[in-house]
GROMACS .gro file of C-alpha atoms in nm:
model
   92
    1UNK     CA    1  15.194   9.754   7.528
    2UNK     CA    2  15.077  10.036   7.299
    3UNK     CA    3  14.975  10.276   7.566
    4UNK     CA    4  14.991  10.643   7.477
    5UNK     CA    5  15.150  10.557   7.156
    6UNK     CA    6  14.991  10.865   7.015
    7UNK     CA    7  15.046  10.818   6.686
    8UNK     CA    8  14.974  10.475   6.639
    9UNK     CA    9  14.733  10.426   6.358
   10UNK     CA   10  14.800  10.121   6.154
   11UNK     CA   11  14.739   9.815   6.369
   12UNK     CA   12  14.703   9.584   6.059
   13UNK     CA   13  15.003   9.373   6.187
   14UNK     CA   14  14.856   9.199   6.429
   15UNK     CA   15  14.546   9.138   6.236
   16UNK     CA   16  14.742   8.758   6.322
   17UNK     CA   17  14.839   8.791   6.591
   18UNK     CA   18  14.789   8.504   6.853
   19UNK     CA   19  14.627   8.591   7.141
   20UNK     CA   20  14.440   8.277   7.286
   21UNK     CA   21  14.705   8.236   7.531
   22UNK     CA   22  14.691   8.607   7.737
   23UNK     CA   23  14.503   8.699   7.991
   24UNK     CA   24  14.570   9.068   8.064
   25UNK     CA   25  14.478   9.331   7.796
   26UNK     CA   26  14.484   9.587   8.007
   27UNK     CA   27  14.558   9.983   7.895
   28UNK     CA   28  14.692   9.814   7.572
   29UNK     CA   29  14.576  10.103   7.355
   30UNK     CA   30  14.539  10.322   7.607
   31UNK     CA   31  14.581  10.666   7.509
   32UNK     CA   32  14.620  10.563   7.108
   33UNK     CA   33  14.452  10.895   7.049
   34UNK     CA   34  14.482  10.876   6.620
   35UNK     CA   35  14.394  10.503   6.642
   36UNK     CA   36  14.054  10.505   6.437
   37UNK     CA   37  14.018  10.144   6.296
   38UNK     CA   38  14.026   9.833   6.465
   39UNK     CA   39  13.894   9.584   6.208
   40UNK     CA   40  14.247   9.417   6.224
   41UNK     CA   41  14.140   9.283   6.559
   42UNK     CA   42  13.807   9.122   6.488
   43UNK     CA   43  13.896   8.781   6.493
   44UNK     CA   44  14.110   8.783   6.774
   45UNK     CA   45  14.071   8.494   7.016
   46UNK     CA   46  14.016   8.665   7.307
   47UNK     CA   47  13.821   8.390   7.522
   48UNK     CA   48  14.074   8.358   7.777
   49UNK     CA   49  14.162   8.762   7.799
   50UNK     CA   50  14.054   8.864   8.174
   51UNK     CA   51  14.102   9.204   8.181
   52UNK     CA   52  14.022   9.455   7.886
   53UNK     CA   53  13.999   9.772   8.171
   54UNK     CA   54  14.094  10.095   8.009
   55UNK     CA   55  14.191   9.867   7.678
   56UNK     CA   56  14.061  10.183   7.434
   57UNK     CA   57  14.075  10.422   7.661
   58UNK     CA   58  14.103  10.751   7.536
   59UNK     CA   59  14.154  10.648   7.225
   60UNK     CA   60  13.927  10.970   7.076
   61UNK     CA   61  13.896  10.831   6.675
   62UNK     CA   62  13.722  10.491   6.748
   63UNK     CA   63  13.341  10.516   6.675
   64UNK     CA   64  13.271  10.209   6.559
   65UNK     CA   65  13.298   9.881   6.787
   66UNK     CA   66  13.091   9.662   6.606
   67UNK     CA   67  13.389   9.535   6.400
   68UNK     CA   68  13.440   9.344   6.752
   69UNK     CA   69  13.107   9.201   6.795
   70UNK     CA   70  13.231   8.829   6.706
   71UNK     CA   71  13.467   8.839   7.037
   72UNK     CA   72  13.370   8.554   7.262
   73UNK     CA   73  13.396   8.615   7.592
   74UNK     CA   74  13.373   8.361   7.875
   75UNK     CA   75  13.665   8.359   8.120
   76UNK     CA   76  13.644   8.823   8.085
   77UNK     CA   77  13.606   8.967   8.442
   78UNK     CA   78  13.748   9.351   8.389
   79UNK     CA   79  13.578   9.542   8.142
   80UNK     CA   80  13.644   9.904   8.349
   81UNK     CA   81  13.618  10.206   8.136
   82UNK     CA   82  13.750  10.013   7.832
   83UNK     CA   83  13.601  10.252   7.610
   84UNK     CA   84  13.601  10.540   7.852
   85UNK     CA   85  13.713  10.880   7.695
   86UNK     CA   86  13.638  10.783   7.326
   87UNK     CA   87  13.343  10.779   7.081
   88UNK     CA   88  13.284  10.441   7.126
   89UNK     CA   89  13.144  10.523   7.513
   90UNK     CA   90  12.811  10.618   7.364
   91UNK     CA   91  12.827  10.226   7.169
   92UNK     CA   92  12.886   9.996   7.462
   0.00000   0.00000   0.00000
């Protein structure tokens, strides 16, 4: 969705975003390589997501993943390399 959108920084939009409904998160912020904070997403309903591979891939300014340690995760199968390439790596 957002993949290699280089200079996307501000993701404070969909702090409300719905997402209970998806399944497939896959390479959505891919290659985001200024995207540094993703507090917006915290309490995203992610319990139905499948796939987060490659979700923050490369995306070299997030260091901090705690901000998504409320995520519930029961139906999540993929979680390839989804913080591959970034700070974050070293957190998982």
């Amino acid at each position: 969705m957002f993949c290699n959108c280089e200079c996307f920084t501000d993701i404070s939009p969909l702090k409300n975003w719905n997402v209970s409904n998806g399944n497939n998160f896959q390479s959505i912020f891919s290659g985001c390589t200024d995207l540094a904070n993703i507090k917006p997403l915290e309490k995203w309903n992610v319990t139905n997501i499948k796939n987060f591979s490659y979700m923050f891939y490369y995306c070299l300014n997030i260091s901090d993943i705690s901000l998504l340690k409320n995520w519930k995760f029961s139906k999540n199968t993929d979680f390839d390399s989804m913080f591959e390439d970034s700070p974050a790596s070293n957190n998982e």
